[in-house]
PDB file of C-alpha atoms in Angstrom:
ATOM      1  CA  MET A   1     -33.578 -43.534  -2.607  1.00  0.00           C
ATOM      2  CA  LYS A   2     -31.678 -44.694   0.451  1.00  0.00           C
ATOM      3  CA  VAL A   3     -27.925 -44.206   0.536  1.00  0.00           C
ATOM      4  CA  PRO A   4     -25.986 -46.866   2.494  1.00  0.00           C
ATOM      5  CA  ILE A   5     -24.389 -45.599   5.691  1.00  0.00           C
ATOM      6  CA  LYS A   6     -20.959 -46.751   4.507  1.00  0.00           C
ATOM      7  CA  SER A   7     -21.308 -44.713   1.317  1.00  0.00           C
ATOM      8  CA  LEU A   8     -22.197 -41.625   3.332  1.00  0.00           C
ATOM      9  CA  PHE A   9     -19.034 -42.028   5.402  1.00  0.00           C
ATOM     10  CA  VAL A  10     -16.971 -42.342   2.219  1.00  0.00           C
ATOM     11  CA  LEU A  11     -18.564 -39.211   0.755  1.00  0.00           C
ATOM     12  CA  LEU A  12     -17.950 -37.249   3.959  1.00  0.00           C
ATOM     13  CA  ALA A  13     -14.337 -38.390   4.065  1.00  0.00           C
ATOM     14  CA  LEU A  14     -13.779 -37.324   0.473  1.00  0.00           C
ATOM     15  CA  LEU A  15     -15.416 -33.963   1.203  1.00  0.00           C
ATOM     16  CA  CYS A  16     -13.137 -33.388   4.193  1.00  0.00           C
ATOM     17  CA  VAL A  17     -10.070 -34.277   2.138  1.00  0.00           C
ATOM     18  CA  GLY A  18     -11.187 -31.851  -0.564  1.00  0.00           C
ATOM     19  CA  LEU A  19     -11.786 -29.038   1.901  1.00  0.00           C
ATOM     20  CA  THR A  20      -8.427 -29.633   3.566  1.00  0.00           C
ATOM     21  CA  ALA A  21      -6.658 -29.608   0.212  1.00  0.00           C
ATOM     22  CA  SER A  22      -8.483 -26.437  -0.808  1.00  0.00           C
ATOM     23  CA  ALA A  23      -7.562 -24.714   2.434  1.00  0.00           C
ATOM     24  CA  ALA A  24      -3.924 -25.736   2.042  1.00  0.00           C
ATOM     25  CA  SER A  25      -3.935 -24.541  -1.554  1.00  0.00           C
ATOM     26  CA  PHE A  26      -5.449 -21.210  -0.513  1.00  0.00           C
ATOM     27  CA  ALA A  27      -2.835 -20.738   2.195  1.00  0.00           C
ATOM     28  CA  GLN A  28      -0.082 -21.591  -0.259  1.00  0.00           C
ATOM     29  CA  ASP A  29      -1.451 -19.187  -2.861  1.00  0.00           C
ATOM     30  CA  ALA A  30      -1.724 -16.428  -0.257  1.00  0.00           C
ATOM     31  CA  ASN A  31       2.056 -16.587   0.219  1.00  0.00           C
ATOM     32  CA  ALA A  32       3.002 -17.498  -3.331  1.00  0.00           C
ATOM     33  CA  VAL A  33       6.144 -15.823  -4.643  1.00  0.00           C
ATOM     34  CA  VAL A  34       5.600 -13.688  -7.741  1.00  0.00           C
ATOM     35  CA  ALA A  35       8.429 -13.749 -10.286  1.00  0.00           C
ATOM     36  CA  PRO A  36      10.588 -10.656  -9.697  1.00  0.00           C
ATOM     37  CA  PRO A  37      11.281  -7.964 -12.282  1.00  0.00           C
ATOM     38  CA  PRO A  38      14.629  -7.862 -14.114  1.00  0.00           C
ATOM     39  CA  THR A  39      17.640  -6.360 -12.421  1.00  0.00           C
ATOM     40  CA  LYS A  40      17.784  -2.706 -13.433  1.00  0.00           C
ATOM     41  CA  GLU A  41      20.749  -0.541 -14.285  1.00  0.00           C
ATOM     42  CA  VAL A  42      21.610   1.923 -11.535  1.00  0.00           C
ATOM     43  CA  PRO A  43      20.087   5.281 -12.596  1.00  0.00           C
ATOM     44  CA  GLU A  44      22.460   8.179 -13.142  1.00  0.00           C
ATOM     45  CA  GLY A  45      23.274   9.939  -9.876  1.00  0.00           C
ATOM     46  CA  PHE A  46      22.088   6.998  -7.738  1.00  0.00           C
ATOM     47  CA  VAL A  47      23.895   4.220  -5.864  1.00  0.00           C
ATOM     48  CA  SER A  48      22.623   0.694  -5.274  1.00  0.00           C
ATOM     49  CA  LEU A  49      21.982  -0.380  -1.669  1.00  0.00           C
ATOM     50  CA  PHE A  50      21.580  -4.089  -2.525  1.00  0.00           C
ATOM     51  CA  ASP A  51      24.019  -6.254  -4.484  1.00  0.00           C
ATOM     52  CA  GLY A  52      21.356  -8.770  -5.514  1.00  0.00           C
ATOM     53  CA  LYS A  53      23.195 -11.673  -3.872  1.00  0.00           C
ATOM     54  CA  THR A  54      23.837 -11.021  -0.180  1.00  0.00           C
ATOM     55  CA  LEU A  55      22.638  -8.900   2.742  1.00  0.00           C
ATOM     56  CA  GLU A  56      25.977  -7.108   2.924  1.00  0.00           C
ATOM     57  CA  GLY A  57      25.390  -3.595   4.215  1.00  0.00           C
ATOM     58  CA  TRP A  58      22.199  -4.601   6.031  1.00  0.00           C
ATOM     59  CA  ASP A  59      21.473  -5.834   9.558  1.00  0.00           C
ATOM     60  CA  GLY A  60      18.470  -7.915  10.580  1.00  0.00           C
ATOM     61  CA  SER A  61      17.324 -11.206  12.060  1.00  0.00           C
ATOM     62  CA  GLU A  62      18.407 -14.259  10.064  1.00  0.00           C
ATOM     63  CA  LYS A  63      15.191 -15.905  11.260  1.00  0.00           C
ATOM     64  CA  PHE A  64      13.233 -13.720   8.854  1.00  0.00           C
ATOM     65  CA  TRP A  65      15.546 -12.127   6.271  1.00  0.00           C
ATOM     66  CA  SER A  66      17.441 -13.755   3.424  1.00  0.00           C
ATOM     67  CA  VAL A  67      18.102 -13.386  -0.297  1.00  0.00           C
ATOM     68  CA  GLU A  68      15.883 -15.425  -2.631  1.00  0.00           C
ATOM     69  CA  ASP A  69      15.706 -15.146  -6.422  1.00  0.00           C
ATOM     70  CA  GLY A  70      17.901 -12.045  -6.343  1.00  0.00           C
ATOM     71  CA  CYS A  71      15.546 -10.279  -3.885  1.00  0.00           C
ATOM     72  CA  ILE A  72      15.777  -9.252  -0.254  1.00  0.00           C
ATOM     73  CA  THR A  73      13.133 -11.533   1.217  1.00  0.00           C
ATOM     74  CA  GLY A  74      11.303 -11.337   4.525  1.00  0.00           C
ATOM     75  CA  ARG A  75       9.483 -14.555   5.365  1.00  0.00           C
ATOM     76  CA  SER A  76       7.449 -15.632   8.401  1.00  0.00           C
ATOM     77  CA  SER A  77       5.377 -18.747   9.090  1.00  0.00           C
ATOM     78  CA  GLU A  78       3.130 -20.275  11.723  1.00  0.00           C
ATOM     79  CA  ASP A  79       6.211 -21.957  13.187  1.00  0.00           C
ATOM     80  CA  ASN A  80       8.302 -18.779  12.902  1.00  0.00           C
ATOM     81  CA  PRO A  81       6.006 -15.810  13.582  1.00  0.00           C
ATOM     82  CA  VAL A  82       7.116 -12.183  13.813  1.00  0.00           C
ATOM     83  CA  PRO A  83       6.858 -11.277  17.533  1.00  0.00           C
ATOM     84  CA  TYR A  84       6.991  -7.497  17.076  1.00  0.00           C
ATOM     85  CA  SER A  85       7.735  -4.931  14.391  1.00  0.00           C
ATOM     86  CA  THR A  86      11.236  -5.866  13.241  1.00  0.00           C
ATOM     87  CA  PHE A  87      13.453  -4.356  10.548  1.00  0.00           C
ATOM     88  CA  LEU A  88      16.238  -5.146   8.161  1.00  0.00           C
ATOM     89  CA  ILE A  89      18.328  -2.029   8.760  1.00  0.00           C
ATOM     90  CA  TRP A  90      20.626  -0.365   6.238  1.00  0.00           C
ATOM     91  CA  LYS A  91      24.034   0.139   7.878  1.00  0.00           C
ATOM     92  CA  GLY A  92      25.020   3.285   5.998  1.00  0.00           C
ATOM     93  CA  GLU A  93      25.509   6.729   7.500  1.00  0.00           C
ATOM     94  CA  PRO A  94      22.349   8.745   8.336  1.00  0.00           C
ATOM     95  CA  VAL A  95      20.947  10.511   5.270  1.00  0.00           C
ATOM     96  CA  LYS A  96      19.326  13.955   5.131  1.00  0.00           C
ATOM     97  CA  ASP A  97      17.787  14.823   1.741  1.00  0.00           C
ATOM     98  CA  PHE A  98      17.316  11.968  -0.704  1.00  0.00           C
ATOM     99  CA  THR A  99      15.369  10.184  -3.395  1.00  0.00           C
ATOM    100  CA  LEU A 100      14.869   6.441  -2.832  1.00  0.00           C
ATOM    101  CA  LEU A 101      13.663   3.979  -5.479  1.00  0.00           C
ATOM    102  CA  VAL A 102      12.554   0.487  -4.406  1.00  0.00           C
ATOM    103  CA  ASP A 103      10.791  -2.362  -6.239  1.00  0.00           C
ATOM    104  CA  PHE A 104       8.595  -4.406  -3.896  1.00  0.00           C
ATOM    105  CA  CYS A 105       6.050  -7.235  -3.757  1.00  0.00           C
ATOM    106  CA  ILE A 106       4.084  -8.563  -0.780  1.00  0.00           C
ATOM    107  CA  SER A 107       1.799 -11.526  -0.104  1.00  0.00           C
ATOM    108  CA  SER A 108      -1.924 -10.986   0.335  1.00  0.00           C
ATOM    109  CA  GLN A 109      -1.851 -11.011   4.154  1.00  0.00           C
ATOM    110  CA  GLY A 110       1.513  -9.311   4.517  1.00  0.00           C
ATOM    111  CA  ASN A 111       2.290  -6.059   6.305  1.00  0.00           C
ATOM    112  CA  SER A 112       5.555  -4.257   5.655  1.00  0.00           C
ATOM    113  CA  GLY A 113       6.945  -0.837   4.868  1.00  0.00           C
ATOM    114  CA  ILE A 114      10.006   1.237   4.077  1.00  0.00           C
ATOM    115  CA  GLU A 115      11.269   3.187   7.084  1.00  0.00           C
ATOM    116  CA  TYR A 116      13.208   6.403   6.437  1.00  0.00           C
ATOM    117  CA  ARG A 117      14.744   9.275   8.405  1.00  0.00           C
ATOM    118  CA  ALA A 118      14.817   6.487  10.984  1.00  0.00           C
ATOM    119  CA  TRP A 119      16.663   6.008  14.265  1.00  0.00           C
ATOM    120  CA  LYS A 120      17.199   2.865  16.305  1.00  0.00           C
ATOM    121  CA  ASP A 121      14.690   1.850  18.959  1.00  0.00           C
ATOM    122  CA  ASP A 122      16.836   0.193  21.629  1.00  0.00           C
ATOM    123  CA  ALA A 123      13.745  -1.289  23.302  1.00  0.00           C
ATOM    124  CA  ARG A 124      13.420  -3.777  20.417  1.00  0.00           C
ATOM    125  CA  GLU A 125      16.076  -5.898  18.742  1.00  0.00           C
ATOM    126  CA  HIS A 126      16.325  -4.598  15.168  1.00  0.00           C
ATOM    127  CA  GLY A 127      13.761  -1.939  16.050  1.00  0.00           C
ATOM    128  CA  LEU A 128      13.415   1.432  14.325  1.00  0.00           C
ATOM    129  CA  ASN A 129      11.380   4.590  14.665  1.00  0.00           C
ATOM    130  CA  GLY A 130      10.784   7.049  11.855  1.00  0.00           C
ATOM    131  CA  TYR A 131       8.564   7.773   8.871  1.00  0.00           C
ATOM    132  CA  GLN A 132       7.231   4.735   7.027  1.00  0.00           C
ATOM    133  CA  ALA A 133       5.907   4.281   3.500  1.00  0.00           C
ATOM    134  CA  ASP A 134       3.429   1.480   4.098  1.00  0.00           C
ATOM    135  CA  ILE A 135       3.190  -1.748   2.111  1.00  0.00           C
ATOM    136  CA  SER A 136       0.151  -3.967   2.680  1.00  0.00           C
ATOM    137  CA  PRO A 137      -2.550  -4.939   0.159  1.00  0.00           C
ATOM    138  CA  GLY A 138      -5.688  -2.859   0.615  1.00  0.00           C
ATOM    139  CA  ASP A 139      -6.442   0.534   2.122  1.00  0.00           C
ATOM    140  CA  ILE A 140      -3.096   1.078   3.828  1.00  0.00           C
ATOM    141  CA  MET A 141      -0.959   0.411   0.761  1.00  0.00           C
ATOM    142  CA  GLY A 142       0.846   3.681   0.061  1.00  0.00           C
ATOM    143  CA  ILE A 143      -0.114   5.532   3.243  1.00  0.00           C
ATOM    144  CA  LEU A 144       2.392   7.422   5.414  1.00  0.00           C
ATOM    145  CA  TYR A 145       2.873   6.056   8.918  1.00  0.00           C
ATOM    146  CA  GLY A 146       5.014   7.403  11.740  1.00  0.00           C
ATOM    147  CA  GLU A 147       6.734   5.076  14.209  1.00  0.00           C
ATOM    148  CA  ALA A 148       6.939   7.371  17.280  1.00  0.00           C
ATOM    149  CA  LEU A 149       5.906  10.226  14.982  1.00  0.00           C
ATOM    150  CA  GLY A 150       2.120  10.122  15.062  1.00  0.00           C
ATOM    151  CA  GLU A 151       1.069   6.697  13.734  1.00  0.00           C
ATOM    152  CA  ILE A 152      -1.077   7.205  10.598  1.00  0.00           C
ATOM    153  CA  ILE A 153       0.069  10.585   9.290  1.00  0.00           C
ATOM    154  CA  ALA A 154      -1.622  10.601   5.888  1.00  0.00           C
ATOM    155  CA  TRP A 155      -3.899   8.223   4.022  1.00  0.00           C
ATOM    156  CA  ARG A 156      -3.545   7.756   0.266  1.00  0.00           C
ATOM    157  CA  GLY A 157      -4.380  10.991  -1.500  1.00  0.00           C
ATOM    158  CA  GLU A 158      -3.718  13.198   1.529  1.00  0.00           C
ATOM    159  CA  ALA A 159      -1.234  16.013   2.124  1.00  0.00           C
ATOM    160  CA  ALA A 160      -0.536  16.382   5.838  1.00  0.00           C
ATOM    161  CA  LYS A 161       1.084  19.274   7.678  1.00  0.00           C
ATOM    162  CA  PHE A 162       2.292  19.514  11.273  1.00  0.00           C
ATOM    163  CA  ASP A 163       2.892  23.047  12.547  1.00  0.00           C
ATOM    164  CA  VAL A 164       5.559  23.869  15.146  1.00  0.00           C
ATOM    165  CA  ASP A 165       3.103  23.075  17.949  1.00  0.00           C
ATOM    166  CA  GLY A 166       2.285  19.636  16.519  1.00  0.00           C
ATOM    167  CA  ASN A 167      -1.170  20.542  15.209  1.00  0.00           C
ATOM    168  CA  LYS A 168      -2.002  18.537  12.101  1.00  0.00           C
ATOM    169  CA  THR A 169      -4.023  19.671   9.095  1.00  0.00           C
ATOM    170  CA  ILE A 170      -4.995  17.565   6.097  1.00  0.00           C
ATOM    171  CA  GLU A 171      -5.726  18.507   2.494  1.00  0.00           C
ATOM    172  CA  LYS A 172      -6.967  15.932   0.032  1.00  0.00           C
ATOM    173  CA  PHE A 173      -5.270  16.064  -3.379  1.00  0.00           C
ATOM    174  CA  ALA A 174      -6.607  12.818  -4.920  1.00  0.00           C
ATOM    175  CA  ASP A 175      -9.077   9.993  -4.384  1.00  0.00           C
ATOM    176  CA  ALA A 176      -7.598   7.037  -2.494  1.00  0.00           C
ATOM    177  CA  ALA A 177      -9.499   4.464  -4.555  1.00  0.00           C
ATOM    178  CA  GLU A 178      -8.340   6.027  -7.822  1.00  0.00           C
ATOM    179  CA  ILE A 179      -4.733   5.960  -6.666  1.00  0.00           C
ATOM    180  CA  GLY A 180      -5.239   2.336  -5.646  1.00  0.00           C
ATOM    181  CA  LYS A 181      -6.079   1.414  -9.239  1.00  0.00           C
ATOM    182  CA  SER A 182      -2.500   2.214 -10.243  1.00  0.00           C
ATOM    183  CA  ILE A 183      -1.075  -0.210  -7.651  1.00  0.00           C
ATOM    184  CA  ASN A 184      -0.707  -3.949  -8.256  1.00  0.00           C
ATOM    185  CA  MET A 185      -1.818  -5.191  -4.841  1.00  0.00           C
ATOM    186  CA  HIS A 186      -0.643  -8.738  -5.575  1.00  0.00           C
ATOM    187  CA  GLY A 187       2.397  -8.118  -7.728  1.00  0.00           C
ATOM    188  CA  TRP A 188       5.464  -5.933  -8.146  1.00  0.00           C
ATOM    189  CA  ASN A 189       5.452  -2.137  -7.826  1.00  0.00           C
ATOM    190  CA  THR A 190       8.000   0.659  -7.477  1.00  0.00           C
ATOM    191  CA  TYR A 191       8.124   3.111  -4.577  1.00  0.00           C
ATOM    192  CA  ARG A 192       9.731   6.513  -4.993  1.00  0.00           C
ATOM    193  CA  ILE A 193      10.255   8.415  -1.758  1.00  0.00           C
ATOM    194  CA  GLU A 194      11.541  12.001  -1.742  1.00  0.00           C
ATOM    195  CA  ALA A 195      12.750  13.987   1.267  1.00  0.00           C
ATOM    196  CA  ARG A 196      13.835  17.633   1.062  1.00  0.00           C
ATOM    197  CA  GLY A 197      14.235  19.383   4.379  1.00  0.00           C
ATOM    198  CA  ASN A 198      10.912  18.994   6.203  1.00  0.00           C
ATOM    199  CA  LYS A 199       8.975  18.157   3.020  1.00  0.00           C
ATOM    200  CA  PHE A 200       8.256  14.576   1.976  1.00  0.00           C
ATOM    201  CA  ALA A 201       6.398  12.901  -0.889  1.00  0.00           C
ATOM    202  CA  SER A 202       5.762   9.258  -1.745  1.00  0.00           C
ATOM    203  CA  TYR A 203       4.866   7.757  -5.125  1.00  0.00           C
ATOM    204  CA  VAL A 204       3.938   4.234  -6.198  1.00  0.00           C
ATOM    205  CA  ASN A 205       4.425   3.530  -9.891  1.00  0.00           C
ATOM    206  CA  ASP A 206       4.968   7.289 -10.402  1.00  0.00           C
ATOM    207  CA  VAL A 207       1.550   8.144  -8.901  1.00  0.00           C
ATOM    208  CA  LYS A 208       1.730  10.346  -5.806  1.00  0.00           C
ATOM    209  CA  THR A 209       0.254   8.675  -2.728  1.00  0.00           C
ATOM    210  CA  THR A 210       1.058  11.066   0.171  1.00  0.00           C
ATOM    211  CA  GLU A 211       2.687  14.395   1.043  1.00  0.00           C
ATOM    212  CA  LEU A 212       3.941  15.775   4.348  1.00  0.00           C
ATOM    213  CA  VAL A 213       5.325  19.030   5.684  1.00  0.00           C
ATOM    214  CA  ASP A 214       6.599  18.488   9.232  1.00  0.00           C
ATOM    215  CA  GLU A 215       7.500  21.639  11.183  1.00  0.00           C
ATOM    216  CA  ARG A 216       7.652  19.940  14.588  1.00  0.00           C
ATOM    217  CA  GLY A 217      10.918  20.645  16.367  1.00  0.00           C
ATOM    218  CA  TYR A 218      11.554  16.976  17.089  1.00  0.00           C
ATOM    219  CA  SER A 219      10.932  15.739  13.540  1.00  0.00           C
ATOM    220  CA  PRO A 220      14.019  13.820  12.356  1.00  0.00           C
ATOM    221  CA  LYS A 221      16.361  15.802  10.121  1.00  0.00           C
ATOM    222  CA  GLU A 222      18.333  12.739   9.044  1.00  0.00           C
ATOM    223  CA  GLY A 223      18.243   8.986   9.503  1.00  0.00           C
ATOM    224  CA  VAL A 224      18.784   5.512   8.102  1.00  0.00           C
ATOM    225  CA  PHE A 225      16.522   3.198   6.093  1.00  0.00           C
ATOM    226  CA  GLY A 226      14.814  -0.017   7.134  1.00  0.00           C
ATOM    227  CA  LEU A 227      12.561  -2.694   5.650  1.00  0.00           C
ATOM    228  CA  GLN A 228       9.817  -3.824   8.020  1.00  0.00           C
ATOM    229  CA  MET A 229       8.135  -7.078   8.909  1.00  0.00           C
ATOM    230  CA  HIS A 230       5.000  -6.564  10.991  1.00  0.00           C
ATOM    231  CA  PRO A 231       3.409  -9.140  13.331  1.00  0.00           C
ATOM    232  CA  GLY A 232       0.476 -10.998  11.823  1.00  0.00           C
ATOM    233  CA  PRO A 233      -0.335 -14.009   9.637  1.00  0.00           C
ATOM    234  CA  PRO A 234       2.437 -15.826   7.740  1.00  0.00           C
ATOM    235  CA  MET A 235       3.775 -13.549   5.032  1.00  0.00           C
ATOM    236  CA  ILE A 236       6.410 -12.964   2.385  1.00  0.00           C
ATOM    237  CA  VAL A 237       7.715  -9.575   1.289  1.00  0.00           C
ATOM    238  CA  GLN A 238      10.396  -9.037  -1.326  1.00  0.00           C
ATOM    239  CA  TYR A 239      12.510  -6.031  -2.324  1.00  0.00           C
ATOM    240  CA  LYS A 240      14.741  -5.479  -5.330  1.00  0.00           C
ATOM    241  CA  ASN A 241      16.454  -2.673  -7.265  1.00  0.00           C
ATOM    242  CA  ILE A 242      17.052  -0.411  -4.255  1.00  0.00           C
ATOM    243  CA  PHE A 243      18.622   2.839  -5.426  1.00  0.00           C
ATOM    244  CA  LEU A 244      19.502   5.943  -3.422  1.00  0.00           C
ATOM    245  CA  LYS A 245      20.411   9.479  -4.490  1.00  0.00           C
ATOM    246  CA  THR A 246      21.483  12.035  -1.902  1.00  0.00           C
ATOM    247  CA  ARG A 247      22.056  15.790  -2.173  1.00  0.00           C
TER     248      ARG A 247
END
């Protein structure tokens, strides 16, 4: 059966429209906002670092950071890309030992993290260096990164140790894939980060993801906190229920 040329053009046009709509829908879904969890009561012994309404007490670029739906929200787009690793920086005094609780959610192509024991990097506006609990769907969710401290320090399920000379050893305490099963890669989770002296541990949804003992002389003994936006595709990251306990 012969199909008229005009009909073929119509079919091709409809196909192109469908593909364009599908691509747009996919892009929209990739950065869809997931409904946030309820606002929690401040746990005993903790203080809240976020009032749920404003960015009071924080410092970052208004191009990327705002408050949406009661959440600290980092948002980039094709028209407003992140040029370099930039942070929303907590303006409190440097903290030594602590426990930090943070609810978070990130889009499928997002790359973020929670910086701690951090110090300002004057080479970048709103730049920080320090330890980072990574947030990005996939293999790096839950790893320990070091800005100016050794890049990837420990993958999920690893306990790392730096001796005084900077030599690193790794012991595996759990399977990375098994830990990953406890993390909602496309929804809300809770980080718990603990720092005691030169010992650090991170947990997502109460499952330990990494450990570190850092005996290097230049390892930071105190620092501030920051929420990262990393260069890359358009993304959304949200944070809520940010609670800190010091000792």
